[in-house]
Amino acid sequence: MKACVNRSCARTRKEDTGIGELPDEILVLILSRLTVNEAARTSVLSRRWEHLWKYSTGSFDLRAPEVGFGWEGGTESHLSRFSGKSNYTNWVNRVLGSHRGQTLDEFRVFFKLGKSYEEMISSWINFAIKKQVRVLELDLGFGRDNHHFTFPSLSHLGFSSFKNLSALYLSRIDITDQVIADILSNCPLLEELSVRYCSTLVDVQVNAGPNSILSLKHFEIFRCGLIKSIEISAVNLISFKFIGAMISLSIKNAPILAQLEIGGDYCYGLISDLGGLLLVHPCQLERLVLDLNCMTPVDAMKVFLRGFVQFCRVKYLELRVRLREQDEHSILFLTVMIEACPYLQIFRLEVTNYSMRRFLNEECSKDLPDFWRRISQRKPTMEDIRCFRAMDSNFPLPSRHHHNQNFLYQCLETVELVGFSGHPAELELAIYLLENAALRLQRITIDPHLQHFASGFMLAEKVLAARESAKQFETKLPSTAKLVIL
């Protein structure tokens, strides 16, 4: 590489000053810290820089929307250059054909390419293997026929293993149970595996071969519709995420598993049947995320108020819930899960706020409850809290004014409310947490930006109203805490 680059650049060294005075090898190392898109932009600096980026060993992040350099110099817009699949694939092929480095750290492709591009995509994967890629990420979407690209077997690619692969992320790509098993058996350094929106996984087994131990530390299965079972035996596994239907899920021999994320119908079924997320020993977990978006507030409350086992080591708890503007229900029942984590330090609530306001005209809105019309016309205030009614008198809710010298939340340091809209249910929960947190509470962060089904001016208006509502917390803060509104 040195001789090649030096011959092409020797005549132009005097053009460079500053960083350009460094040897080619050092410049290539610097360029390797950039993505290929960023590194290629330096080709217009001078004739010496024209070819340096081609020896980069950094990240090939081939996201079409982020492409901003022209192959003949200058810049071109994404929309004019990559409006069609053929333009995108031609660009990727030119990038790969120009690369002269021996290795590659990361290779990422993001574009809607279906089964008709199977041979070409396989050649890209083959390129990545030859370059001893460490991180491989493919998100190919799907075409009009909804036929995903099928990830090839290692034998089809002509390799016995991905010997340097440490992370594999596949989204909207079909992969079979057997190929997953082969990858786990033949990628000795693989630590992270994520499969999302796959329609061919059925019975997944994550375990080592007879003469090996899995290096796998992080494993994710997300919305794979036909999956029926997952069996895991991985002594190095640290985190596991599953969002999907109610299936047969077994985790054995995972002694250091400390981070668990569960969602979809499986989450509802698990906490309904077991009341304690007993996939692993409850005192093993340190980080717990429950995605409850598949559940209505009524269903979630009935499940939560049955109680949970104690999670004596959980320090981070994240709950994701859905809340509609017209809902009059309290979400104080979520505190049952918080109280099951006596050493909790960080609590994060993510609210998916389903706004129906844009679908309703003035004529039909008069049939809505007075409560909804009131909070739709102005920012909600703490006075709206008194409008709540209990969902079921058989389930006693925790008192918002439960205040004692010992406090409920002795270790709580940080509260994060993401998707905050100023709904009275959010206000009530936040007040309850503030009133029952000890003086260790340092920060409450309000982020109103995760509000679904709203856009443009309506979204901007909602965010401003939410920020105004959040300012009401100032008077409720402990002396040690800081309010941050994003």
Short mmCIF file of C-alpha atoms in Angstrom, two decimals:
data_model
loop_
_atom_site.label_atom_id
_atom_site.label_comp_id
_atom_site.label_asym_id
_atom_site.label_seq_id
_atom_site.Cartn_x
_atom_site.Cartn_y
_atom_site.Cartn_z
CA MET A 1 0.00 0.00 0.00
CA LYS A 2 2.79 2.40 0.91
CA ALA A 3 4.53 2.17 -2.46
CA CYS A 4 1.29 2.50 -4.39
CA VAL A 5 0.06 5.53 -2.51
CA ASN A 6 3.46 7.22 -2.49
CA ARG A 7 3.84 6.91 -6.28
CA SER A 8 0.47 8.53 -6.87
CA CYS A 9 1.04 11.31 -4.37
CA ALA A 10 4.75 12.17 -4.55
CA ARG A 11 4.23 15.07 -6.94
CA THR A 12 1.66 16.78 -4.75
CA ARG A 13 3.13 16.65 -1.25
CA LYS A 14 4.10 20.31 -1.45
CA GLU A 15 0.44 21.21 -1.86
CA ASP A 16 -0.31 20.03 1.68
CA THR A 17 0.31 21.82 4.93
CA GLY A 18 -0.54 20.92 8.50
CA ILE A 19 -2.14 17.49 8.67
CA GLY A 20 -1.11 16.87 5.05
CA GLU A 21 2.52 16.73 6.13
CA LEU A 22 1.91 13.49 8.00
CA PRO A 23 2.98 10.19 6.39
CA ASP A 24 0.38 8.35 4.27
CA GLU A 25 0.16 5.53 6.80
CA ILE A 26 -0.88 7.96 9.57
CA LEU A 27 -3.43 9.66 7.33
CA VAL A 28 -4.96 6.30 6.46
CA LEU A 29 -5.24 5.49 10.17
CA ILE A 30 -7.02 8.81 10.71
CA LEU A 31 -9.38 8.20 7.79
CA SER A 32 -10.12 4.76 9.19
CA ARG A 33 -11.77 6.48 12.15
CA LEU A 34 -14.42 7.83 9.76
CA THR A 35 -17.19 6.14 7.80
CA VAL A 36 -16.52 5.50 4.14
CA ASN A 37 -18.86 8.38 3.25
CA GLU A 38 -16.89 10.79 5.40
CA ALA A 39 -13.49 9.50 4.32
CA ALA A 40 -14.34 9.65 0.60
CA ARG A 41 -15.16 13.35 0.87
CA THR A 42 -11.46 14.02 1.47
CA SER A 43 -10.70 12.85 -2.08
CA VAL A 44 -11.44 16.38 -3.37
CA LEU A 45 -8.82 18.05 -1.15
CA SER A 46 -5.91 17.43 -3.51
CA ARG A 47 -4.49 14.83 -5.85
CA ARG A 48 -2.62 13.28 -2.94
CA TRP A 49 -5.86 12.74 -1.00
CA GLU A 50 -7.74 11.36 -3.99
CA HIS A 51 -6.88 7.71 -3.29
CA LEU A 52 -6.01 7.67 0.42
CA TRP A 53 -9.55 6.90 1.57
CA LYS A 54 -9.55 3.67 -0.48
CA TYR A 55 -7.11 2.16 2.03
CA SER A 56 -9.35 2.92 5.00
CA THR A 57 -10.01 0.01 7.36
CA GLY A 58 -12.84 1.74 9.21
CA SER A 59 -16.60 1.62 8.71
CA PHE A 60 -18.41 1.05 5.43
CA ASP A 61 -21.72 2.57 6.54
CA LEU A 62 -23.65 2.43 3.29
CA ARG A 63 -26.77 4.32 4.25
CA ALA A 64 -28.17 5.95 1.15
CA PRO A 65 -29.65 8.99 2.96
CA GLU A 66 -26.25 9.92 4.36
CA VAL A 67 -24.35 9.76 1.07
CA GLY A 68 -23.08 13.20 0.25
CA PHE A 69 -20.05 12.92 -1.98
CA GLY A 70 -19.77 12.66 -5.73
CA TRP A 71 -17.44 10.20 -7.38
CA GLU A 72 -16.23 12.86 -9.76
CA GLY A 73 -15.78 15.40 -6.97
CA GLY A 74 -18.25 17.80 -5.44
CA THR A 75 -21.48 16.80 -3.73
CA GLU A 76 -24.83 15.50 -4.90
CA SER A 77 -28.10 15.08 -3.09
CA HIS A 78 -29.43 11.75 -1.89
CA LEU A 79 -32.75 12.18 -3.67
CA SER A 80 -31.22 12.83 -7.09
CA ARG A 81 -28.70 10.00 -6.90
CA PHE A 82 -30.45 7.23 -4.99
CA SER A 83 -34.11 7.43 -5.93
CA GLY A 84 -33.91 3.92 -7.45
CA LYS A 85 -32.48 0.59 -6.35
CA SER A 86 -30.21 0.30 -9.38
CA ASN A 87 -28.54 3.63 -8.56
CA TYR A 88 -27.94 2.50 -5.00
CA THR A 89 -26.56 -0.93 -5.90
CA ASN A 90 -24.30 0.59 -8.59
CA TRP A 91 -22.95 3.03 -6.03
CA VAL A 92 -22.26 0.25 -3.50
CA ASN A 93 -20.51 -1.84 -6.14
CA ARG A 94 -18.28 1.10 -7.07
CA VAL A 95 -17.39 1.69 -3.42
CA LEU A 96 -16.49 -1.96 -2.88
CA GLY A 97 -14.57 -2.16 -6.14
CA SER A 98 -12.45 0.84 -5.16
CA HIS A 99 -11.48 -0.42 -1.72
CA ARG A 100 -7.81 -1.41 -1.45
CA GLY A 101 -7.47 -2.07 2.27
CA GLN A 102 -6.76 -5.57 3.57
CA THR A 103 -9.28 -5.45 6.41
CA LEU A 104 -12.52 -3.72 7.33
CA ASP A 105 -13.85 -2.99 10.79
CA GLU A 106 -17.57 -2.51 10.01
CA PHE A 107 -19.84 -3.16 7.06
CA ARG A 108 -23.40 -1.81 7.15
CA VAL A 109 -26.05 -1.75 4.41
CA PHE A 110 -29.44 -0.03 4.75
CA PHE A 111 -31.78 -0.10 1.75
CA LYS A 112 -34.94 -1.84 0.56
CA LEU A 113 -33.59 -4.73 -1.47
CA GLY A 114 -35.58 -7.94 -1.80
CA LYS A 115 -35.00 -11.44 -3.07
CA SER A 116 -34.33 -10.34 -6.66
CA TYR A 117 -31.00 -8.88 -5.50
CA GLU A 118 -29.95 -12.08 -3.76
CA GLU A 119 -26.82 -12.75 -5.82
CA MET A 120 -25.57 -9.20 -5.50
CA ILE A 121 -26.16 -9.01 -1.73
CA SER A 122 -24.39 -12.36 -1.30
CA SER A 123 -21.40 -10.90 -3.12
CA TRP A 124 -21.37 -7.97 -0.69
CA ILE A 125 -21.39 -10.35 2.27
CA ASN A 126 -18.60 -12.31 0.59
CA PHE A 127 -16.63 -9.04 0.27
CA ALA A 128 -17.09 -8.36 3.98
CA ILE A 129 -15.90 -11.84 4.94
CA LYS A 130 -12.80 -11.51 2.77
CA LYS A 131 -12.03 -8.20 4.47
CA GLN A 132 -12.25 -9.97 7.87
CA VAL A 133 -15.08 -7.68 8.95
CA ARG A 134 -15.74 -7.38 12.67
CA VAL A 135 -19.26 -5.89 12.59
CA LEU A 136 -21.80 -6.84 9.91
CA GLU A 137 -25.21 -5.12 9.78
CA LEU A 138 -27.81 -5.61 7.05
CA ASP A 139 -31.22 -3.92 7.03
CA LEU A 140 -32.72 -4.57 3.61
CA GLY A 141 -36.40 -3.86 4.08
CA PHE A 142 -38.56 -5.54 1.49
CA GLY A 143 -39.97 -4.92 -1.94
CA ARG A 144 -43.57 -4.77 -3.06
CA ASP A 145 -43.77 -8.55 -3.04
CA ASN A 146 -42.70 -8.57 0.66
CA HIS A 147 -40.10 -11.26 -0.11
CA HIS A 148 -37.06 -10.84 2.09
CA PHE A 149 -33.52 -11.63 1.11
CA THR A 150 -32.47 -14.96 2.61
CA PHE A 151 -29.17 -14.92 4.45
CA PRO A 152 -26.93 -17.55 2.80
CA SER A 153 -25.24 -20.41 4.57
CA LEU A 154 -21.49 -20.23 5.12
CA SER A 155 -20.94 -23.10 2.70
CA HIS A 156 -22.88 -21.24 0.01
CA LEU A 157 -20.59 -18.26 0.54
CA GLY A 158 -17.56 -20.52 0.23
CA PHE A 159 -16.28 -20.04 3.77
CA SER A 160 -16.09 -22.32 6.77
CA SER A 161 -16.35 -19.50 9.31
CA PHE A 162 -16.50 -15.77 10.08
CA LYS A 163 -13.33 -15.95 12.12
CA ASN A 164 -13.23 -12.25 13.08
CA LEU A 165 -16.95 -11.49 13.30
CA SER A 166 -17.92 -10.10 16.71
CA ALA A 167 -21.34 -8.58 15.94
CA LEU A 168 -24.08 -9.56 13.48
CA TYR A 169 -27.25 -7.48 13.09
CA LEU A 170 -29.91 -8.67 10.62
CA SER A 171 -33.17 -6.81 10.02
CA ARG A 172 -35.88 -7.71 7.50
CA ILE A 173 -33.75 -10.60 6.32
CA ASP A 174 -34.80 -14.23 6.42
CA ILE A 175 -32.47 -16.68 8.08
CA THR A 176 -33.11 -20.30 8.99
CA ASP A 177 -32.67 -22.01 12.34
CA GLN A 178 -29.83 -24.09 10.88
CA VAL A 179 -27.90 -21.08 9.58
CA ILE A 180 -28.19 -19.45 13.02
CA ALA A 181 -26.80 -22.63 14.56
CA ASP A 182 -23.95 -22.75 12.01
CA ILE A 183 -23.03 -19.11 12.65
CA LEU A 184 -22.95 -19.66 16.40
CA SER A 185 -20.78 -22.75 15.95
CA ASN A 186 -18.38 -21.21 13.44
CA CYS A 187 -17.92 -17.66 14.66
CA PRO A 188 -15.67 -18.08 17.70
CA LEU A 189 -15.57 -14.35 18.50
CA LEU A 190 -19.26 -13.56 17.99
CA GLU A 191 -20.51 -11.55 21.00
CA GLU A 192 -23.62 -9.81 19.66
CA LEU A 193 -26.44 -11.28 17.57
CA SER A 194 -29.66 -9.48 16.64
CA VAL A 195 -32.42 -10.76 14.35
CA ARG A 196 -35.38 -8.48 13.64
CA TYR A 197 -38.48 -8.98 11.46
CA CYS A 198 -37.47 -12.42 10.22
CA SER A 199 -40.25 -14.64 8.85
CA THR A 200 -38.40 -17.97 8.74
CA LEU A 201 -37.15 -18.58 12.29
CA VAL A 202 -39.18 -21.27 14.06
CA ASP A 203 -37.17 -23.12 16.72
CA VAL A 204 -34.02 -21.27 17.74
CA GLN A 205 -31.35 -22.99 19.78
CA VAL A 206 -28.51 -20.94 21.18
CA ASN A 207 -25.86 -23.25 22.51
CA ALA A 208 -22.28 -24.19 21.84
CA GLY A 209 -21.09 -27.22 19.98
CA PRO A 210 -19.72 -30.23 21.86
CA ASN A 211 -16.16 -28.91 21.92
CA SER A 212 -16.67 -25.16 22.23
CA ILE A 213 -18.05 -22.41 24.45
CA LEU A 214 -20.13 -19.57 23.05
CA SER A 215 -18.67 -16.09 23.24
CA LEU A 216 -22.18 -14.66 22.80
CA LYS A 217 -22.89 -11.84 25.27
CA HIS A 218 -25.87 -10.00 23.76
CA PHE A 219 -28.79 -11.69 21.98
CA GLU A 220 -31.95 -10.14 20.51
CA ILE A 221 -35.01 -11.56 18.73
CA PHE A 222 -37.48 -8.86 17.67
CA ARG A 223 -40.86 -9.36 16.00
CA CYS A 224 -40.11 -12.64 14.24
CA GLY A 225 -43.66 -13.67 13.54
CA LEU A 226 -43.45 -17.45 13.04
CA ILE A 227 -41.11 -18.27 15.89
CA LYS A 228 -42.40 -20.96 18.27
CA SER A 229 -39.54 -21.60 20.66
CA ILE A 230 -36.18 -20.29 21.87
CA GLU A 231 -33.77 -22.31 23.94
CA ILE A 232 -30.68 -20.61 25.34
CA SER A 233 -27.63 -22.07 27.03
CA ALA A 234 -24.84 -19.51 27.00
CA VAL A 235 -22.50 -19.08 29.94
CA ASN A 236 -21.22 -15.69 28.71
CA LEU A 237 -24.64 -14.17 27.97
CA ILE A 238 -25.09 -10.75 29.62
CA SER A 239 -28.24 -9.39 27.96
CA PHE A 240 -31.27 -10.86 26.22
CA LYS A 241 -34.10 -9.05 24.43
CA PHE A 242 -37.27 -10.67 23.12
CA ILE A 243 -40.24 -8.78 21.70
CA GLY A 244 -42.90 -11.02 20.23
CA ALA A 245 -45.73 -13.50 20.68
CA MET A 246 -46.24 -15.96 23.51
CA ILE A 247 -43.80 -18.79 22.79
CA SER A 248 -41.85 -21.49 24.58
CA LEU A 249 -38.79 -19.71 25.96
CA SER A 250 -36.15 -21.41 28.07
CA ILE A 251 -32.97 -19.86 29.48
CA LYS A 252 -30.59 -22.35 31.05
CA ASN A 253 -26.99 -22.10 32.09
CA ALA A 254 -26.76 -18.31 31.78
CA PRO A 255 -25.19 -17.47 35.15
CA ILE A 256 -24.17 -13.87 34.36
CA LEU A 257 -27.32 -12.77 32.51
CA ALA A 258 -28.01 -9.37 34.09
CA GLN A 259 -30.03 -7.44 31.49
CA LEU A 260 -33.48 -8.54 30.34
CA GLU A 261 -35.90 -6.82 27.95
CA ILE A 262 -39.29 -8.38 27.26
CA GLY A 263 -42.20 -7.06 25.21
CA GLY A 264 -45.20 -7.90 23.08
CA ASP A 265 -47.73 -10.58 23.94
CA TYR A 266 -44.95 -12.60 25.57
CA CYS A 267 -44.49 -9.89 28.21
CA TYR A 268 -48.21 -9.88 28.98
CA GLY A 269 -48.36 -13.66 29.19
CA LEU A 270 -45.23 -13.91 31.31
CA ILE A 271 -46.17 -11.41 33.99
CA SER A 272 -49.76 -12.70 33.99
CA ASP A 273 -48.83 -16.34 34.49
CA LEU A 274 -45.72 -16.04 36.60
CA GLY A 275 -46.05 -12.69 38.33
CA GLY A 276 -42.31 -12.44 38.60
CA LEU A 277 -40.55 -12.79 35.25
CA LEU A 278 -39.02 -16.05 36.37
CA LEU A 279 -37.05 -16.67 33.20
CA VAL A 280 -34.00 -16.25 35.38
CA HIS A 281 -33.47 -15.92 39.11
CA PRO A 282 -34.89 -12.50 40.09
CA CYS A 283 -31.79 -11.62 42.11
CA GLN A 284 -29.65 -12.13 39.02
CA LEU A 285 -30.99 -9.14 37.08
CA GLU A 286 -29.50 -5.65 37.25
CA ARG A 287 -31.31 -4.02 34.31
CA LEU A 288 -34.97 -4.73 33.44
CA VAL A 289 -37.04 -3.34 30.55
CA LEU A 290 -40.74 -4.18 30.10
CA ASP A 291 -42.45 -3.07 26.90
CA LEU A 292 -46.16 -2.95 27.79
CA ASN A 293 -47.39 -1.28 24.60
CA CYS A 294 -49.45 -4.36 23.70
CA MET A 295 -51.51 -3.91 26.87
CA THR A 296 -54.21 -1.40 27.68
CA PRO A 297 -53.78 0.51 30.96
CA VAL A 298 -56.69 -1.50 32.40
CA ASP A 299 -55.10 -4.87 31.56
CA ALA A 300 -51.70 -3.73 32.76
CA MET A 301 -53.08 -2.54 36.09
CA LYS A 302 -54.89 -5.81 36.79
CA VAL A 303 -51.66 -7.72 36.18
CA PHE A 304 -49.37 -5.38 38.10
CA LEU A 305 -51.48 -5.18 41.22
CA ARG A 306 -51.08 -8.91 41.74
CA GLY A 307 -47.57 -8.05 42.82
CA PHE A 308 -44.07 -9.17 41.87
CA VAL A 309 -41.22 -10.97 43.47
CA GLN A 310 -38.38 -8.80 44.73
CA PHE A 311 -35.66 -7.91 42.23
CA CYS A 312 -32.99 -7.21 44.78
CA ARG A 313 -30.22 -6.25 42.33
CA VAL A 314 -32.11 -4.23 39.70
CA LYS A 315 -30.67 -0.73 39.49
CA TYR A 316 -32.21 0.30 36.14
CA LEU A 317 -35.92 -0.14 35.37
CA GLU A 318 -37.60 0.96 32.15
CA LEU A 319 -41.32 0.68 31.51
CA ARG A 320 -42.92 1.44 28.14
CA VAL A 321 -46.64 2.15 28.12
CA ARG A 322 -49.24 3.50 25.76
CA LEU A 323 -51.52 6.35 26.76
CA ARG A 324 -54.27 8.03 24.78
CA GLU A 325 -55.26 11.63 25.35
CA GLN A 326 -58.82 10.63 26.18
CA ASP A 327 -57.76 8.10 28.85
CA GLU A 328 -58.95 9.08 32.31
CA HIS A 329 -57.10 6.26 34.08
CA SER A 330 -54.28 6.55 36.57
CA ILE A 331 -50.98 4.79 35.90
CA LEU A 332 -49.90 4.80 39.54
CA PHE A 333 -50.08 1.00 39.41
CA LEU A 334 -46.66 1.11 37.74
CA THR A 335 -45.20 1.92 41.15
CA VAL A 336 -45.82 -1.70 42.14
CA MET A 337 -42.99 -2.70 39.81
CA ILE A 338 -40.80 0.14 41.10
CA GLU A 339 -41.33 -0.98 44.68
CA ALA A 340 -40.32 -4.52 43.70
CA CYS A 341 -36.84 -3.08 43.01
CA PRO A 342 -35.71 -1.79 46.42
CA TYR A 343 -32.25 -0.73 45.21
CA LEU A 344 -33.46 1.01 42.05
CA GLN A 345 -31.30 3.96 41.01
CA ILE A 346 -32.68 4.89 37.57
CA PHE A 347 -36.32 4.77 36.52
CA ARG A 348 -37.27 5.49 32.91
CA LEU A 349 -40.85 5.74 31.69
CA GLU A 350 -41.41 5.84 27.93
CA VAL A 351 -44.93 6.82 26.90
CA THR A 352 -46.33 6.21 23.44
CA ASN A 353 -48.94 8.95 23.23
CA TYR A 354 -51.69 8.03 20.81
CA SER A 355 -53.31 11.29 19.74
CA MET A 356 -56.64 11.03 17.96
CA ARG A 357 -57.17 14.76 17.81
CA ARG A 358 -56.20 15.14 14.17
CA PHE A 359 -58.75 12.54 13.09
CA LEU A 360 -61.68 14.27 14.81
CA ASN A 361 -63.48 17.31 13.53
CA GLU A 362 -65.35 19.81 15.66
CA GLU A 363 -68.71 18.12 15.10
CA CYS A 364 -67.73 14.67 16.41
CA SER A 365 -65.55 16.01 19.23
CA LYS A 366 -68.60 17.20 21.13
CA ASP A 367 -69.41 13.56 21.89
CA LEU A 368 -66.11 13.04 23.70
CA PRO A 369 -65.86 13.13 27.52
CA ASP A 370 -65.61 16.58 29.08
CA PHE A 371 -62.25 15.53 30.54
CA TRP A 372 -60.74 14.93 27.08
CA ARG A 373 -62.11 18.14 25.59
CA ARG A 374 -60.71 20.09 28.51
CA ILE A 375 -57.15 18.79 28.26
CA SER A 376 -57.27 19.02 24.45
CA GLN A 377 -57.90 22.74 24.55
CA ARG A 378 -55.07 23.73 26.88
CA LYS A 379 -52.06 22.32 28.63
CA PRO A 380 -53.02 19.98 31.48
CA THR A 381 -52.23 21.15 35.01
CA MET A 382 -51.97 19.48 38.37
CA GLU A 383 -55.59 20.41 39.01
CA ASP A 384 -56.60 17.82 36.43
CA ILE A 385 -55.31 15.05 38.65
CA ARG A 386 -58.42 15.18 40.82
CA CYS A 387 -60.48 14.14 37.76
CA PHE A 388 -59.16 10.61 37.80
CA ARG A 389 -61.40 7.72 38.64
CA ALA A 390 -60.22 4.29 39.77
CA MET A 391 -60.47 1.60 37.10
CA ASP A 392 -61.66 -1.03 39.52
CA SER A 393 -62.54 -0.46 43.14
CA ASN A 394 -61.26 -3.94 43.99
CA PHE A 395 -57.68 -2.81 43.22
CA PRO A 396 -56.49 -0.20 45.73
CA LEU A 397 -54.07 2.24 44.17
CA PRO A 398 -51.06 3.53 46.13
CA SER A 399 -51.65 6.84 47.81
CA ARG A 400 -50.07 9.80 46.08
CA HIS A 401 -49.44 11.37 49.46
CA HIS A 402 -47.73 8.40 51.06
CA HIS A 403 -45.05 10.42 52.78
CA ASN A 404 -43.00 9.14 55.69
CA GLN A 405 -39.60 9.60 57.19
CA ASN A 406 -38.22 6.45 55.62
CA PHE A 407 -39.43 7.20 52.10
CA LEU A 408 -40.32 4.48 49.61
CA TYR A 409 -37.44 4.99 47.21
CA GLN A 410 -34.26 5.21 49.23
CA CYS A 411 -31.84 4.68 46.33
CA LEU A 412 -33.61 6.44 43.44
CA GLU A 413 -31.25 8.96 41.82
CA THR A 414 -32.65 9.60 38.33
CA VAL A 415 -36.16 9.75 36.85
CA GLU A 416 -36.63 10.01 33.06
CA LEU A 417 -40.02 10.65 31.45
CA VAL A 418 -39.75 10.18 27.68
CA GLY A 419 -42.68 11.00 25.41
CA PHE A 420 -44.09 13.26 28.13
CA SER A 421 -47.23 15.05 26.92
CA GLY A 422 -48.45 16.63 30.15
CA HIS A 423 -51.28 14.14 30.50
CA PRO A 424 -52.64 14.18 34.08
CA ALA A 425 -51.71 10.51 34.48
CA GLU A 426 -48.07 11.39 33.84
CA LEU A 427 -48.26 14.35 36.21
CA GLU A 428 -49.72 12.21 38.96
CA LEU A 429 -47.06 9.51 38.64
CA ALA A 430 -44.23 12.04 38.56
CA ILE A 431 -45.54 13.84 41.65
CA TYR A 432 -45.85 10.56 43.49
CA LEU A 433 -42.24 9.67 42.69
CA LEU A 434 -40.96 13.10 43.72
CA GLU A 435 -42.86 13.06 47.00
CA ASN A 436 -41.63 9.59 47.90
CA ALA A 437 -38.00 9.84 46.78
CA ALA A 438 -35.27 10.34 49.32
CA LEU A 439 -32.70 13.10 49.14
CA ARG A 440 -30.55 10.93 46.87
CA LEU A 441 -32.73 12.01 43.92
CA GLN A 442 -30.45 14.10 41.71
CA ARG A 443 -32.23 14.57 38.41
CA ILE A 444 -35.62 14.36 36.69
CA THR A 445 -35.47 14.59 32.90
CA ILE A 446 -38.54 15.42 30.82
CA ASP A 447 -38.37 14.62 27.10
CA PRO A 448 -41.59 15.35 25.19
CA HIS A 449 -40.35 14.28 21.77
CA LEU A 450 -41.64 10.70 21.55
CA GLN A 451 -45.23 11.52 20.60
CA HIS A 452 -46.68 9.29 17.90
CA PHE A 453 -49.36 10.04 15.33
CA ALA A 454 -48.64 13.74 15.26
CA SER A 455 -46.50 15.72 12.85
CA GLY A 456 -45.58 19.18 11.67
CA PHE A 457 -47.18 22.12 13.42
CA MET A 458 -49.34 19.88 15.61
CA LEU A 459 -46.27 18.09 16.97
CA ALA A 460 -44.45 21.37 17.64
CA GLU A 461 -47.52 22.68 19.46
CA LYS A 462 -47.73 19.52 21.59
CA VAL A 463 -44.06 19.70 22.55
CA LEU A 464 -44.38 23.32 23.66
CA ALA A 465 -47.46 22.51 25.76
CA ALA A 466 -45.69 19.52 27.32
CA ARG A 467 -42.69 21.65 28.25
CA GLU A 468 -44.95 24.18 29.94
CA SER A 469 -46.65 21.41 31.92
CA ALA A 470 -43.28 20.02 33.00
CA LYS A 471 -42.30 23.35 34.56
CA GLN A 472 -44.87 22.67 37.29
CA PHE A 473 -42.52 20.08 38.80
CA GLU A 474 -40.15 22.81 39.99
CA THR A 475 -42.14 23.35 43.16
CA LYS A 476 -42.17 19.62 43.95
CA LEU A 477 -38.45 18.94 43.59
CA PRO A 478 -36.34 17.87 46.56
CA SER A 479 -33.58 20.33 47.34
CA THR A 480 -30.96 17.97 45.90
CA ALA A 481 -32.67 17.42 42.53
CA LYS A 482 -32.41 19.19 39.20
CA LEU A 483 -35.19 19.46 36.60
CA VAL A 484 -34.06 19.08 32.97
CA ILE A 485 -36.59 19.74 30.19
CA LEU A 486 -35.42 18.77 26.70
#
